[in-house]
Amino acid sequence: MQGGALPPEEELKATVLQLRETVLQQKETIGSQREAIRELTGKLSRCEGADGKSAAGAWKNEVGKGKDTMGDLPRDPAQVIDQLSRTMQTLKDRLESLEHQLRANVSYAALPGDLREMLQRRLGDLERQLLSKVAELEDEKSLLHNETSAHRQKTETALNALLERVSELEKGNSAFKSPDEFKVSLPLRTNYLYGKIKKTLPELYAFTVCLWLRSSASPGIGTPFSYAVPGQANEIVLIEWGNNPIELLINDKVAQLPLFISDGKWHHICITWTTRDGMWEAFQDGEKLGTGENLAPWHPIKPGGVLILGQEQDTVGGRFDATQAFVGEMSQFNIWDRVLRAEDIMNIANCSINMPGNIIPWVDNNVDVFGGATKWPVETCEERLLDL
């Protein structure tokens, strides 16, 4: 023994004891990590128990797009912990075996050096495995936390969407007191906001069209309605385009109407027409403002077409032009297959009577909206009168 150095056997024994102590410390650390994983898993189970059944289930059943991301974890953290524990126990057993061999063979001079080298190699390999398992366990913890946060966020999003939908339905059910008490809103001048009447027209030899509308668009309010049939996109059209006066088109023939409705107030509009001599009348707020003749005389209105609210059709049901779109609100769009009397039109306009169209009545289930057009509760007839 020179310079106070320990004999090789003692030095190797000390190294083994030191490594064994290090391994025990690593095992204690892993035990702490395992306890943390168990705690996180417990929290996740409570989260899934509280939110998953009510919100995540509603997300899957009501929205139809949910995904249980917690099932996507590549591995079970408990399996990683169990595997790590088995590795630690194997390491401990091998160290005890080496220590026993050291005690039994200390008399051989050549063995301790070889044993030390072999032991160091084995311990180096085991240490790398141990660090790899610890890193894998940390990754699993991080992934578990991230997936839990994502799951919670999706749950909250699903709940918010359901609450908004319920509120919307509650508002609609309480506001539409009768099927005709609604309006269609077309707030933007685009080629994709419009309403569509589900019913179509029969062959007509006369008609009256009445509606309430409100618009302050400029220039021109656009196209409150259009009726197109195969071979004739302009079978019936009411349009105010650009700086032109409001026009009525029948079979692509044009009459200019003395109506002024772009002041942002509610107005009641009625138009009558008969194939006999092409006679027409224009009423605003119950008052007849104009009349004329020779508008597509002796031309019956063709049946089976498409009736669009808010857009002018260049083909049947489509090819809308944004510059001709109606901007504003409309309600009580009704069509009769006859020319109404001026007295009836006045009574409808001043809220004295409610007379639905016998061909096209204004009812909720007969009007679809598209592209962002919406239905809302409409002001009462008396409130619209006060707006004049």
mmCIF file of C-alpha atoms in Angstrom:
data_model
loop_
_atom_site.group_PDB
_atom_site.id
_atom_site.type_symbol
_atom_site.label_atom_id
_atom_site.label_comp_id
_atom_site.label_asym_id
_atom_site.label_seq_id
_atom_site.Cartn_x
_atom_site.Cartn_y
_atom_site.Cartn_z
ATOM 1 C CA MET A 1 0.000 0.000 0.000
ATOM 2 C CA GLN A 2 1.795 3.098 -1.263
ATOM 3 C CA GLY A 3 0.868 6.728 -0.647
ATOM 4 C CA GLY A 4 -2.114 5.756 1.485
ATOM 5 C CA ALA A 5 -3.864 4.071 -1.480
ATOM 6 C CA LEU A 6 -6.412 1.400 -0.675
ATOM 7 C CA PRO A 7 -5.877 -2.150 -1.843
ATOM 8 C CA PRO A 8 -7.615 -2.917 -5.166
ATOM 9 C CA GLU A 9 -10.149 -5.133 -3.451
ATOM 10 C CA GLU A 10 -11.149 -2.403 -0.967
ATOM 11 C CA GLU A 11 -11.254 0.271 -3.679
ATOM 12 C CA LEU A 12 -13.494 -1.911 -5.844
ATOM 13 C CA LYS A 13 -15.709 -2.654 -2.884
ATOM 14 C CA ALA A 14 -16.039 1.050 -2.143
ATOM 15 C CA THR A 15 -16.914 1.705 -5.782
ATOM 16 C CA VAL A 16 -19.586 -0.967 -5.703
ATOM 17 C CA LEU A 17 -21.072 0.459 -2.520
ATOM 18 C CA GLN A 18 -21.043 3.959 -3.972
ATOM 19 C CA LEU A 19 -22.750 2.796 -7.172
ATOM 20 C CA ARG A 20 -25.279 0.850 -5.163
ATOM 21 C CA GLU A 21 -26.073 3.980 -3.146
ATOM 22 C CA THR A 22 -26.454 5.948 -6.414
ATOM 23 C CA VAL A 23 -28.816 3.341 -7.764
ATOM 24 C CA LEU A 24 -30.901 3.451 -4.598
ATOM 25 C CA GLN A 25 -31.124 7.227 -4.914
ATOM 26 C CA GLN A 26 -32.228 6.855 -8.540
ATOM 27 C CA LYS A 27 -34.851 4.344 -7.433
ATOM 28 C CA GLU A 28 -36.125 6.777 -4.813
ATOM 29 C CA THR A 29 -36.336 9.507 -7.488
ATOM 30 C CA ILE A 30 -38.262 7.197 -9.796
ATOM 31 C CA GLY A 31 -40.598 6.379 -6.915
ATOM 32 C CA SER A 32 -41.333 10.082 -6.558
ATOM 33 C CA GLN A 33 -41.939 10.329 -10.320
ATOM 34 C CA ARG A 34 -44.283 7.358 -10.108
ATOM 35 C CA GLU A 35 -46.239 9.019 -7.300
ATOM 36 C CA ALA A 36 -46.533 12.189 -9.403
ATOM 37 C CA ILE A 37 -47.842 10.167 -12.344
ATOM 38 C CA ARG A 38 -50.419 8.486 -10.107
ATOM 39 C CA GLU A 39 -51.585 11.878 -8.840
ATOM 40 C CA LEU A 40 -51.841 13.280 -12.392
ATOM 41 C CA THR A 41 -53.706 10.174 -13.540
ATOM 42 C CA GLY A 42 -56.148 10.582 -10.642
ATOM 43 C CA LYS A 43 -56.791 14.199 -11.607
ATOM 44 C CA LEU A 44 -57.321 13.177 -15.228
ATOM 45 C CA SER A 45 -59.819 10.502 -14.149
ATOM 46 C CA ARG A 46 -61.752 13.096 -12.132
ATOM 47 C CA CYS A 47 -61.664 15.485 -15.100
ATOM 48 C CA GLU A 48 -62.973 12.823 -17.441
ATOM 49 C CA GLY A 49 -65.594 11.745 -14.902
ATOM 50 C CA ALA A 50 -66.887 15.297 -14.441
ATOM 51 C CA ASP A 51 -66.619 16.718 -17.944
ATOM 52 C CA GLY A 52 -66.227 13.747 -20.231
ATOM 53 C CA LYS A 53 -69.671 12.251 -19.577
ATOM 54 C CA SER A 54 -71.608 15.507 -19.863
ATOM 55 C CA ALA A 55 -69.571 17.674 -22.211
ATOM 56 C CA ALA A 56 -67.373 15.322 -24.191
ATOM 57 C CA GLY A 57 -70.328 12.988 -24.692
ATOM 58 C CA ALA A 58 -72.442 15.942 -25.807
ATOM 59 C CA TRP A 59 -69.625 16.965 -28.094
ATOM 60 C CA LYS A 60 -69.615 13.536 -29.766
ATOM 61 C CA ASN A 61 -73.395 13.101 -29.918
ATOM 62 C CA GLU A 62 -74.564 16.700 -30.570
ATOM 63 C CA VAL A 63 -71.734 18.174 -32.565
ATOM 64 C CA GLY A 64 -70.535 14.880 -34.074
ATOM 65 C CA LYS A 65 -66.903 15.826 -34.319
ATOM 66 C CA GLY A 66 -65.395 14.921 -30.896
ATOM 67 C CA LYS A 67 -62.303 12.810 -30.494
ATOM 68 C CA ASP A 68 -61.156 11.188 -27.250
ATOM 69 C CA THR A 69 -57.578 12.286 -27.462
ATOM 70 C CA MET A 70 -56.767 10.647 -24.141
ATOM 71 C CA GLY A 71 -57.000 7.300 -25.892
ATOM 72 C CA ASP A 72 -54.261 8.355 -28.287
ATOM 73 C CA LEU A 73 -51.387 8.101 -25.746
ATOM 74 C CA PRO A 74 -48.760 5.875 -27.335
ATOM 75 C CA ARG A 75 -48.020 4.016 -24.101
ATOM 76 C CA ASP A 76 -49.422 3.514 -20.608
ATOM 77 C CA PRO A 77 -47.239 5.406 -18.053
ATOM 78 C CA ALA A 78 -47.922 2.633 -15.505
ATOM 79 C CA GLN A 79 -46.259 0.126 -17.824
ATOM 80 C CA VAL A 80 -43.197 2.369 -18.088
ATOM 81 C CA ILE A 81 -42.992 2.591 -14.295
ATOM 82 C CA ASP A 82 -43.353 -1.174 -13.868
ATOM 83 C CA GLN A 83 -40.660 -1.821 -16.466
ATOM 84 C CA LEU A 84 -38.383 0.679 -14.743
ATOM 85 C CA SER A 85 -38.969 -0.999 -11.393
ATOM 86 C CA ARG A 86 -38.053 -4.385 -12.842
ATOM 87 C CA THR A 87 -34.878 -2.887 -14.327
ATOM 88 C CA MET A 88 -33.940 -1.406 -10.944
ATOM 89 C CA GLN A 89 -34.507 -4.732 -9.174
ATOM 90 C CA THR A 90 -32.344 -6.535 -11.741
ATOM 91 C CA LEU A 91 -29.610 -3.962 -11.251
ATOM 92 C CA LYS A 92 -29.758 -4.400 -7.490
ATOM 93 C CA ASP A 93 -29.587 -8.209 -7.759
ATOM 94 C CA ARG A 94 -26.598 -8.060 -10.103
ATOM 95 C CA LEU A 95 -24.754 -5.675 -7.781
ATOM 96 C CA GLU A 96 -25.344 -7.971 -4.818
ATOM 97 C CA SER A 97 -24.070 -10.906 -6.860
ATOM 98 C CA LEU A 98 -20.946 -9.011 -7.842
ATOM 99 C CA GLU A 99 -20.339 -8.010 -4.253
ATOM 100 C CA HIS A 100 -20.660 -11.646 -3.150
ATOM 101 C CA GLN A 101 -18.225 -12.770 -5.837
ATOM 102 C CA LEU A 102 -15.786 -10.088 -4.699
ATOM 103 C CA ARG A 103 -15.798 -11.414 -1.119
ATOM 104 C CA ALA A 104 -15.286 -14.986 -2.334
ATOM 105 C CA ASN A 105 -12.413 -14.260 -4.710
ATOM 106 C CA VAL A 106 -10.306 -11.574 -3.012
ATOM 107 C CA SER A 107 -7.330 -13.964 -2.857
ATOM 108 C CA TYR A 108 -6.889 -13.978 -6.629
ATOM 109 C CA ALA A 109 -4.590 -11.169 -7.616
ATOM 110 C CA ALA A 110 -5.578 -10.932 -11.274
ATOM 111 C CA LEU A 111 -9.386 -10.957 -10.753
ATOM 112 C CA PRO A 112 -10.083 -7.540 -9.155
ATOM 113 C CA GLY A 113 -8.806 -5.512 -12.109
ATOM 114 C CA ASP A 114 -10.797 -7.518 -14.628
ATOM 115 C CA LEU A 115 -13.839 -7.430 -12.375
ATOM 116 C CA ARG A 116 -13.579 -3.658 -11.992
ATOM 117 C CA GLU A 117 -13.420 -3.144 -15.760
ATOM 118 C CA MET A 118 -16.320 -5.468 -16.384
ATOM 119 C CA LEU A 119 -18.324 -3.923 -13.569
ATOM 120 C CA GLN A 120 -17.748 -0.425 -14.847
ATOM 121 C CA ARG A 121 -18.868 -1.427 -18.319
ATOM 122 C CA ARG A 122 -21.988 -3.107 -17.013
ATOM 123 C CA LEU A 123 -22.818 -0.250 -14.698
ATOM 124 C CA GLY A 124 -22.276 2.253 -17.518
ATOM 125 C CA ASP A 125 -24.757 0.346 -19.683
ATOM 126 C CA LEU A 126 -27.266 0.103 -16.872
ATOM 127 C CA GLU A 127 -26.891 3.792 -16.049
ATOM 128 C CA ARG A 128 -27.637 4.733 -19.662
ATOM 129 C CA GLN A 129 -30.705 2.497 -19.608
ATOM 130 C CA LEU A 130 -31.812 4.076 -16.376
ATOM 131 C CA LEU A 131 -31.442 7.620 -17.724
ATOM 132 C CA SER A 132 -33.308 6.622 -20.870
ATOM 133 C CA LYS A 133 -36.194 5.259 -18.817
ATOM 134 C CA VAL A 134 -36.306 8.410 -16.686
ATOM 135 C CA ALA A 135 -36.358 10.603 -19.800
ATOM 136 C CA GLU A 136 -39.121 8.460 -21.296
ATOM 137 C CA LEU A 137 -41.122 8.771 -18.105
ATOM 138 C CA GLU A 138 -40.749 12.565 -18.159
ATOM 139 C CA ASP A 139 -41.943 12.620 -21.769
ATOM 140 C CA GLU A 140 -44.963 10.549 -20.810
ATOM 141 C CA LYS A 141 -45.781 13.008 -18.011
ATOM 142 C CA SER A 142 -45.503 15.971 -20.346
ATOM 143 C CA LEU A 143 -47.623 14.294 -23.010
ATOM 144 C CA LEU A 144 -50.241 13.355 -20.441
ATOM 145 C CA HIS A 145 -50.418 16.949 -19.227
ATOM 146 C CA ASN A 146 -50.711 18.327 -22.758
ATOM 147 C CA GLU A 147 -53.420 15.849 -23.704
ATOM 148 C CA THR A 148 -55.346 16.712 -20.534
ATOM 149 C CA SER A 149 -55.211 20.427 -21.374
ATOM 150 C CA ALA A 150 -56.338 19.782 -24.959
ATOM 151 C CA HIS A 151 -59.168 17.590 -23.731
ATOM 152 C CA ARG A 152 -60.302 20.289 -21.299
ATOM 153 C CA GLN A 153 -60.191 22.951 -24.014
ATOM 154 C CA LYS A 154 -62.257 20.816 -26.405
ATOM 155 C CA THR A 155 -64.737 20.130 -23.636
ATOM 156 C CA GLU A 156 -65.143 23.843 -22.909
ATOM 157 C CA THR A 157 -65.545 24.606 -26.628
ATOM 158 C CA ALA A 158 -68.234 21.955 -26.960
ATOM 159 C CA LEU A 159 -70.068 23.300 -23.924
ATOM 160 C CA ASN A 160 -69.977 26.867 -25.244
ATOM 161 C CA ALA A 161 -71.281 25.775 -28.646
ATOM 162 C CA LEU A 162 -74.111 23.834 -27.049
ATOM 163 C CA LEU A 163 -75.024 26.731 -24.773
ATOM 164 C CA GLU A 164 -75.129 29.125 -27.729
ATOM 165 C CA ARG A 165 -77.297 26.695 -29.687
ATOM 166 C CA VAL A 166 -79.693 26.247 -26.766
ATOM 167 C CA SER A 167 -79.913 30.022 -26.294
ATOM 168 C CA GLU A 168 -80.602 30.474 -29.999
ATOM 169 C CA LEU A 169 -83.344 27.857 -29.950
ATOM 170 C CA GLU A 170 -84.867 29.311 -26.789
ATOM 171 C CA LYS A 171 -84.848 32.780 -28.323
ATOM 172 C CA GLY A 172 -86.437 31.500 -31.520
ATOM 173 C CA ASN A 173 -89.128 29.506 -29.733
ATOM 174 C CA SER A 174 -90.110 32.417 -27.518
ATOM 175 C CA ALA A 175 -89.918 35.126 -30.186
ATOM 176 C CA PHE A 176 -91.853 33.574 -33.095
ATOM 177 C CA LYS A 177 -95.322 33.803 -31.565
ATOM 178 C CA SER A 178 -96.914 32.793 -34.870
ATOM 179 C CA PRO A 179 -95.465 31.382 -38.099
ATOM 180 C CA ASP A 180 -95.652 34.735 -39.940
ATOM 181 C CA GLU A 181 -94.062 37.000 -37.307
ATOM 182 C CA PHE A 182 -90.539 37.015 -38.685
ATOM 183 C CA LYS A 183 -88.376 38.967 -41.090
ATOM 184 C CA VAL A 184 -85.476 38.057 -43.363
ATOM 185 C CA SER A 185 -82.322 40.142 -42.911
ATOM 186 C CA LEU A 186 -79.851 40.616 -45.790
ATOM 187 C CA PRO A 187 -77.234 42.985 -44.336
ATOM 188 C CA LEU A 188 -74.511 42.813 -47.016
ATOM 189 C CA ARG A 189 -74.376 43.403 -50.747
ATOM 190 C CA THR A 190 -73.020 40.048 -51.896
ATOM 191 C CA ASN A 191 -73.906 37.358 -54.399
ATOM 192 C CA TYR A 192 -74.454 34.671 -51.766
ATOM 193 C CA LEU A 193 -76.927 36.065 -49.184
ATOM 194 C CA TYR A 194 -80.507 35.260 -50.146
ATOM 195 C CA GLY A 195 -83.779 33.673 -49.174
ATOM 196 C CA LYS A 196 -85.703 31.065 -51.134
ATOM 197 C CA ILE A 197 -89.430 30.376 -51.198
ATOM 198 C CA LYS A 198 -89.986 26.619 -51.095
ATOM 199 C CA LYS A 199 -93.287 26.738 -52.946
ATOM 200 C CA THR A 200 -93.455 27.634 -56.618
ATOM 201 C CA LEU A 201 -96.077 29.442 -58.671
ATOM 202 C CA PRO A 202 -98.794 27.901 -60.775
ATOM 203 C CA GLU A 203 -99.666 29.378 -64.151
ATOM 204 C CA LEU A 204 -101.025 32.861 -63.460
ATOM 205 C CA TYR A 205 -103.098 35.266 -65.524
ATOM 206 C CA ALA A 206 -103.082 37.896 -62.788
ATOM 207 C CA PHE A 207 -101.319 38.432 -59.476
ATOM 208 C CA THR A 208 -100.831 40.754 -56.528
ATOM 209 C CA VAL A 209 -97.515 40.814 -54.666
ATOM 210 C CA CYS A 210 -97.287 42.613 -51.309
ATOM 211 C CA LEU A 211 -94.425 42.894 -48.840
ATOM 212 C CA TRP A 212 -92.956 45.030 -46.100
ATOM 213 C CA LEU A 213 -89.361 46.116 -46.648
ATOM 214 C CA ARG A 214 -86.774 48.450 -45.165
ATOM 215 C CA SER A 215 -83.553 49.510 -46.876
ATOM 216 C CA SER A 216 -81.214 52.496 -46.964
ATOM 217 C CA ALA A 217 -78.810 51.025 -49.518
ATOM 218 C CA SER A 218 -77.315 53.339 -52.126
ATOM 219 C CA PRO A 219 -77.299 53.478 -55.057
ATOM 220 C CA GLY A 220 -80.510 51.504 -55.345
ATOM 221 C CA ILE A 221 -81.946 48.970 -52.911
ATOM 222 C CA GLY A 222 -81.240 46.054 -55.276
ATOM 223 C CA THR A 223 -83.669 43.195 -55.966
ATOM 224 C CA PRO A 224 -86.304 42.451 -53.295
ATOM 225 C CA PHE A 225 -87.478 39.380 -55.228
ATOM 226 C CA SER A 226 -87.146 37.576 -58.560
ATOM 227 C CA TYR A 227 -89.007 34.689 -60.189
ATOM 228 C CA ALA A 228 -87.210 32.695 -62.910
ATOM 229 C CA VAL A 229 -88.437 29.839 -65.096
ATOM 230 C CA PRO A 230 -86.593 27.692 -67.640
ATOM 231 C CA GLY A 231 -85.985 29.832 -70.716
ATOM 232 C CA GLN A 232 -86.803 33.105 -68.950
ATOM 233 C CA ALA A 233 -84.761 34.304 -65.961
ATOM 234 C CA ASN A 234 -86.792 37.546 -65.738
ATOM 235 C CA GLU A 235 -90.318 36.143 -65.558
ATOM 236 C CA ILE A 236 -91.136 38.448 -62.603
ATOM 237 C CA VAL A 237 -88.526 40.796 -61.086
ATOM 238 C CA LEU A 238 -88.728 43.835 -58.809
ATOM 239 C CA ILE A 239 -85.439 45.749 -58.912
ATOM 240 C CA GLU A 240 -83.887 49.125 -58.183
ATOM 241 C CA TRP A 241 -80.401 49.006 -59.659
ATOM 242 C CA GLY A 242 -77.855 51.801 -59.534
ATOM 243 C CA ASN A 243 -79.400 55.227 -60.093
ATOM 244 C CA ASN A 244 -82.336 53.837 -62.086
ATOM 245 C CA PRO A 245 -85.904 54.075 -60.741
ATOM 246 C CA ILE A 246 -87.470 50.950 -59.285
ATOM 247 C CA GLU A 247 -88.649 48.653 -62.072
ATOM 248 C CA LEU A 248 -91.061 45.755 -62.530
ATOM 249 C CA LEU A 249 -90.018 43.166 -65.123
ATOM 250 C CA ILE A 250 -92.479 40.616 -66.512
ATOM 251 C CA ASN A 251 -91.253 38.255 -69.215
ATOM 252 C CA ASP A 252 -88.256 40.620 -69.555
ATOM 253 C CA LYS A 253 -90.563 43.590 -70.344
ATOM 254 C CA VAL A 254 -90.058 46.650 -68.118
ATOM 255 C CA ALA A 255 -92.274 49.189 -66.362
ATOM 256 C CA GLN A 256 -90.865 51.946 -64.160
ATOM 257 C CA LEU A 257 -92.699 52.358 -60.859
ATOM 258 C CA PRO A 258 -93.091 55.648 -58.940
ATOM 259 C CA LEU A 259 -91.984 54.131 -55.633
ATOM 260 C CA PHE A 260 -89.470 55.681 -53.193
ATOM 261 C CA ILE A 261 -88.363 53.232 -50.518
ATOM 262 C CA SER A 262 -84.635 53.766 -49.883
ATOM 263 C CA ASP A 263 -84.942 56.020 -46.816
ATOM 264 C CA GLY A 264 -84.177 53.339 -44.222
ATOM 265 C CA LYS A 265 -87.798 53.125 -42.996
ATOM 266 C CA TRP A 266 -90.347 50.348 -43.189
ATOM 267 C CA HIS A 267 -92.639 50.597 -46.229
ATOM 268 C CA HIS A 268 -95.521 48.460 -47.401
ATOM 269 C CA ILE A 269 -95.349 47.771 -51.150
ATOM 270 C CA CYS A 270 -98.022 46.147 -53.322
ATOM 271 C CA ILE A 271 -97.899 45.502 -57.084
ATOM 272 C CA THR A 272 -100.805 44.175 -59.138
ATOM 273 C CA TRP A 273 -100.743 42.903 -62.722
ATOM 274 C CA THR A 274 -103.112 41.222 -65.129
ATOM 275 C CA THR A 275 -102.408 39.651 -68.482
ATOM 276 C CA ARG A 276 -105.389 41.530 -69.940
ATOM 277 C CA ASP A 277 -103.725 44.491 -71.679
ATOM 278 C CA GLY A 278 -100.749 44.103 -69.317
ATOM 279 C CA MET A 279 -102.359 46.421 -66.734
ATOM 280 C CA TRP A 280 -100.317 47.119 -63.576
ATOM 281 C CA GLU A 281 -100.690 49.169 -60.356
ATOM 282 C CA ALA A 282 -98.123 50.227 -57.747
ATOM 283 C CA PHE A 283 -99.048 50.927 -54.105
ATOM 284 C CA GLN A 284 -96.817 52.328 -51.361
ATOM 285 C CA ASP A 285 -98.016 52.349 -47.745
ATOM 286 C CA GLY A 286 -101.587 51.701 -48.893
ATOM 287 C CA GLU A 287 -101.703 54.536 -51.434
ATOM 288 C CA LYS A 288 -101.804 53.958 -55.195
ATOM 289 C CA LEU A 289 -98.900 55.935 -56.676
ATOM 290 C CA GLY A 290 -98.959 54.726 -60.267
ATOM 291 C CA THR A 291 -100.666 52.607 -62.890
ATOM 292 C CA GLY A 292 -99.961 51.596 -66.486
ATOM 293 C CA GLU A 293 -100.599 49.052 -69.208
ATOM 294 C CA ASN A 294 -98.980 47.095 -72.015
ATOM 295 C CA LEU A 295 -96.589 45.292 -69.663
ATOM 296 C CA ALA A 296 -96.234 41.835 -71.244
ATOM 297 C CA PRO A 297 -99.911 41.791 -72.325
ATOM 298 C CA TRP A 298 -101.577 38.381 -72.829
ATOM 299 C CA HIS A 299 -98.538 36.590 -71.403
ATOM 300 C CA PRO A 300 -99.439 34.061 -68.700
ATOM 301 C CA ILE A 301 -96.898 33.679 -65.898
ATOM 302 C CA LYS A 302 -95.216 30.317 -66.375
ATOM 303 C CA PRO A 303 -95.392 27.746 -63.576
ATOM 304 C CA GLY A 304 -92.727 25.679 -61.848
ATOM 305 C CA GLY A 305 -90.003 28.318 -61.483
ATOM 306 C CA VAL A 306 -87.796 29.430 -58.572
ATOM 307 C CA LEU A 307 -88.717 32.369 -56.329
ATOM 308 C CA ILE A 308 -85.708 34.089 -54.703
ATOM 309 C CA LEU A 309 -85.681 36.854 -52.083
ATOM 310 C CA GLY A 310 -82.834 39.378 -52.260
ATOM 311 C CA GLN A 311 -81.149 38.401 -55.534
ATOM 312 C CA GLU A 312 -81.722 38.761 -59.288
ATOM 313 C CA GLN A 313 -81.392 35.450 -61.149
ATOM 314 C CA ASP A 314 -79.487 35.178 -64.418
ATOM 315 C CA THR A 315 -80.277 31.462 -64.558
ATOM 316 C CA VAL A 316 -82.968 29.568 -62.706
ATOM 317 C CA GLY A 317 -81.935 29.609 -59.050
ATOM 318 C CA GLY A 318 -78.463 31.075 -59.523
ATOM 319 C CA ARG A 319 -75.802 33.282 -61.159
ATOM 320 C CA PHE A 320 -76.451 36.169 -58.797
ATOM 321 C CA ASP A 321 -74.823 39.579 -59.298
ATOM 322 C CA ALA A 322 -73.728 41.334 -56.105
ATOM 323 C CA THR A 323 -74.419 44.779 -57.608
ATOM 324 C CA GLN A 324 -78.104 43.805 -57.959
ATOM 325 C CA ALA A 325 -78.506 42.283 -54.469
ATOM 326 C CA PHE A 326 -81.056 43.635 -52.004
ATOM 327 C CA VAL A 327 -79.632 45.110 -48.805
ATOM 328 C CA GLY A 328 -82.000 45.447 -45.868
ATOM 329 C CA GLU A 329 -84.909 43.585 -44.264
ATOM 330 C CA MET A 330 -88.209 42.248 -45.574
ATOM 331 C CA SER A 331 -91.306 40.581 -44.180
ATOM 332 C CA GLN A 332 -94.886 39.588 -45.019
ATOM 333 C CA PHE A 333 -94.105 38.617 -48.626
ATOM 334 C CA ASN A 334 -97.445 37.337 -49.980
ATOM 335 C CA ILE A 335 -98.743 36.517 -53.468
ATOM 336 C CA TRP A 336 -102.360 36.176 -54.619
ATOM 337 C CA ASP A 337 -103.583 34.863 -57.962
ATOM 338 C CA ARG A 338 -105.817 37.892 -58.543
ATOM 339 C CA VAL A 339 -105.762 41.670 -58.462
ATOM 340 C CA LEU A 340 -106.635 42.787 -54.944
ATOM 341 C CA ARG A 341 -108.971 45.682 -54.441
ATOM 342 C CA ALA A 342 -107.429 49.005 -53.441
ATOM 343 C CA GLU A 343 -109.487 48.845 -50.223
ATOM 344 C CA ASP A 344 -107.952 45.486 -49.277
ATOM 345 C CA ILE A 345 -104.457 46.777 -49.957
ATOM 346 C CA MET A 346 -105.090 49.819 -47.759
ATOM 347 C CA ASN A 347 -106.397 47.641 -44.923
ATOM 348 C CA ILE A 348 -103.340 45.366 -45.118
ATOM 349 C CA ALA A 349 -100.994 48.355 -45.098
ATOM 350 C CA ASN A 350 -102.625 50.046 -42.098
ATOM 351 C CA CYS A 351 -102.783 46.797 -40.085
ATOM 352 C CA SER A 352 -106.582 46.588 -40.160
ATOM 353 C CA ILE A 353 -106.585 43.035 -41.547
ATOM 354 C CA ASN A 354 -104.182 40.122 -41.886
ATOM 355 C CA MET A 355 -104.723 38.477 -45.264
ATOM 356 C CA PRO A 356 -102.140 35.830 -46.242
ATOM 357 C CA GLY A 357 -101.488 35.174 -49.908
ATOM 358 C CA ASN A 358 -103.526 32.285 -51.311
ATOM 359 C CA ILE A 359 -100.640 31.262 -53.632
ATOM 360 C CA ILE A 360 -97.561 32.176 -51.555
ATOM 361 C CA PRO A 361 -98.232 32.918 -47.854
ATOM 362 C CA TRP A 362 -95.539 34.304 -45.544
ATOM 363 C CA VAL A 363 -94.879 31.405 -43.156
ATOM 364 C CA ASP A 364 -91.633 30.344 -41.525
ATOM 365 C CA ASN A 365 -91.499 26.791 -42.897
ATOM 366 C CA ASN A 366 -91.896 28.085 -46.470
ATOM 367 C CA VAL A 367 -88.771 30.310 -46.385
ATOM 368 C CA ASP A 368 -85.172 29.078 -46.346
ATOM 369 C CA VAL A 369 -82.183 31.417 -45.912
ATOM 370 C CA PHE A 370 -78.645 30.950 -47.249
ATOM 371 C CA GLY A 371 -75.155 32.449 -47.165
ATOM 372 C CA GLY A 372 -75.527 34.333 -43.897
ATOM 373 C CA ALA A 373 -79.048 35.681 -44.408
ATOM 374 C CA THR A 374 -80.976 35.352 -41.140
ATOM 375 C CA LYS A 375 -84.495 35.216 -39.751
ATOM 376 C CA TRP A 376 -85.417 37.430 -36.820
ATOM 377 C CA PRO A 377 -88.585 38.357 -34.938
ATOM 378 C CA VAL A 378 -90.229 41.211 -36.799
ATOM 379 C CA GLU A 379 -91.570 44.401 -35.340
ATOM 380 C CA THR A 380 -95.344 44.457 -34.945
ATOM 381 C CA CYS A 381 -97.428 45.900 -37.742
ATOM 382 C CA GLU A 382 -98.220 48.923 -35.571
ATOM 383 C CA GLU A 383 -94.517 49.496 -34.876
ATOM 384 C CA ARG A 384 -93.810 49.408 -38.602
ATOM 385 C CA LEU A 385 -96.548 51.992 -39.164
ATOM 386 C CA LEU A 386 -94.875 54.330 -36.672
ATOM 387 C CA ASP A 387 -91.693 54.069 -38.745
ATOM 388 C CA LEU A 388 -93.362 55.598 -41.829
#
